[in-house]
Structures are given as structure tokens and as C-alpha cells.
XYZ file of C-alpha atoms in Angstrom:
125
model
C 143.593 105.616 55.004
C 145.846 107.211 52.166
C 149.304 105.688 51.506
C 151.894 107.462 49.665
C 151.335 106.466 46.522
C 148.513 107.602 46.900
C 149.206 111.150 47.740
C 151.324 111.002 44.213
C 147.898 110.723 42.820
C 146.602 113.815 44.246
C 149.588 115.615 43.182
C 149.481 115.342 39.914
C 145.836 115.717 40.162
C 146.115 118.855 41.253
C 149.504 119.592 39.046
C 146.875 118.865 35.903
C 144.368 121.048 37.528
C 146.613 123.494 37.839
C 147.360 123.910 33.649
C 143.671 123.160 32.756
C 145.278 120.020 30.749
C 141.752 117.941 29.975
C 143.920 114.919 28.698
C 146.159 115.154 32.213
C 143.051 115.464 34.666
C 141.155 112.584 32.766
C 144.482 110.438 32.798
C 143.724 110.076 36.539
C 140.565 108.695 36.775
C 138.583 105.761 36.512
C 137.246 104.326 34.747
C 133.901 104.228 36.712
C 134.663 107.514 38.128
C 132.144 110.095 40.006
C 131.711 113.079 40.968
C 129.364 114.639 43.337
C 129.536 118.604 44.083
C 127.639 120.700 46.878
C 126.718 124.540 45.189
C 123.375 124.017 48.778
C 121.350 126.271 46.705
C 123.832 129.438 46.751
C 126.785 128.645 43.783
C 125.464 126.311 40.476
C 126.573 122.800 41.059
C 125.951 119.803 39.103
C 122.339 118.467 40.513
C 122.924 114.883 39.837
C 126.950 112.363 40.098
C 128.333 113.502 37.765
C 129.216 109.934 35.879
C 132.854 108.691 33.658
C 135.489 110.542 33.363
C 134.854 112.679 29.975
C 131.687 114.099 32.663
C 133.563 114.507 35.219
C 136.445 115.864 33.896
C 134.133 118.861 31.510
C 132.699 119.019 35.583
C 136.085 120.291 36.939
C 137.391 122.337 33.987
C 134.449 123.763 34.882
C 135.284 125.196 38.038
C 139.299 126.551 36.718
C 139.765 129.783 35.693
C 143.154 130.979 35.719
C 141.981 133.391 39.230
C 141.928 130.476 40.975
C 145.167 129.052 43.081
C 145.237 125.566 44.284
C 147.279 123.755 46.520
C 146.880 120.239 47.750
C 145.964 120.870 51.590
C 144.627 118.040 54.392
C 140.942 118.031 53.997
C 139.015 115.857 56.341
C 142.007 114.462 57.445
C 142.581 113.135 53.842
C 144.548 115.162 50.665
C 142.106 117.848 48.933
C 142.287 120.260 45.893
C 141.644 123.692 47.654
C 140.414 126.753 44.989
C 141.543 130.173 46.058
C 140.716 132.696 43.710
C 143.331 134.747 44.225
C 142.043 137.663 42.267
C 139.824 139.024 45.944
C 141.566 140.014 49.040
C 142.479 137.369 50.810
C 142.185 134.319 48.219
C 138.940 133.113 49.906
C 137.901 129.766 49.256
C 136.225 129.161 46.239
C 136.425 125.403 45.943
C 137.093 122.258 48.145
C 137.838 118.880 46.308
C 138.033 115.769 48.869
C 139.432 112.170 46.553
C 138.976 108.636 46.520
C 142.513 106.766 45.494
C 141.615 103.713 44.450
C 145.125 102.333 41.611
C 146.697 104.319 40.880
C 143.511 106.251 39.650
C 140.869 108.834 40.875
C 137.360 106.915 42.086
C 135.117 109.419 43.355
C 135.336 113.465 43.915
C 133.430 115.054 46.424
C 133.474 119.407 45.316
C 132.303 121.157 47.981
C 131.576 124.912 46.622
C 128.813 125.661 49.190
C 130.065 129.112 50.862
C 127.797 127.717 54.137
C 130.384 124.935 54.019
C 133.156 126.709 52.930
C 133.129 129.522 55.679
C 135.875 127.281 58.579
C 137.751 127.665 55.082
C 137.699 131.097 54.105
C 138.784 132.395 58.315
C 140.634 129.793 58.325
C 138.687 128.474 62.139
């Protein structure tokens, strides 16, 4: 269950991603952070878990583009980060990030890029 402090960490994480600040993102990651991405073989994604702050920051910043809008929304009942392509009509969702927060740090990042799994987000169902 997320606590109020966890919500604040997710919002700071989203803000750091929004401005593309590697240093700010890194400051929110635990030393043992792990990121797992799912492209479903349809979009580029890391095939193995990405471990450590420097590598996770590289993974995250590779996703970020100026034409993406980042919002904090409920993802599986918890606050997460949703990336929408504002350069296309209706701003389709291109990625959804779920975060595990321990203390004041992000310890796990799950990145869904698989278009089939994002269909629900695209239609708003």
C-alpha cells in the first residue's frame, strides 16, 4: 500500500522525468534499483532487467522525448507515470511506468511499452 510519502516520491520522479534531468531522476533511485521493460517484441525494450541507478537513468531518459506528456495516474491501483505522445492526434499512450517506493527512493520500475498491453490505456476503457 502506498503512503502519502510514496505519492510525493512518484510526483518528484515524474517531475524529474518531465524536465529530463538525469541527476534529479538518479537522486530518487535506490542503489539497488531494478527496471524491467516489456515491449512485447513489437517495440524496442531491454531484454533483461536493468540494474543500478546509472543504467536505469539511461533506460528512462532513452524513453523521454519533448513530444511526450507525463502524468501521474493510477496504475494497478497505485500512483504511476503515464507517457502520452502529444505529437499525434488524441495523444496515445506510449508507455506506462509502475514504481515501487521504499523509504524515499524508487526501488523498482516496471515499464510497459507493449502496444497490446497499452490498448486499454489508448481507448480509455
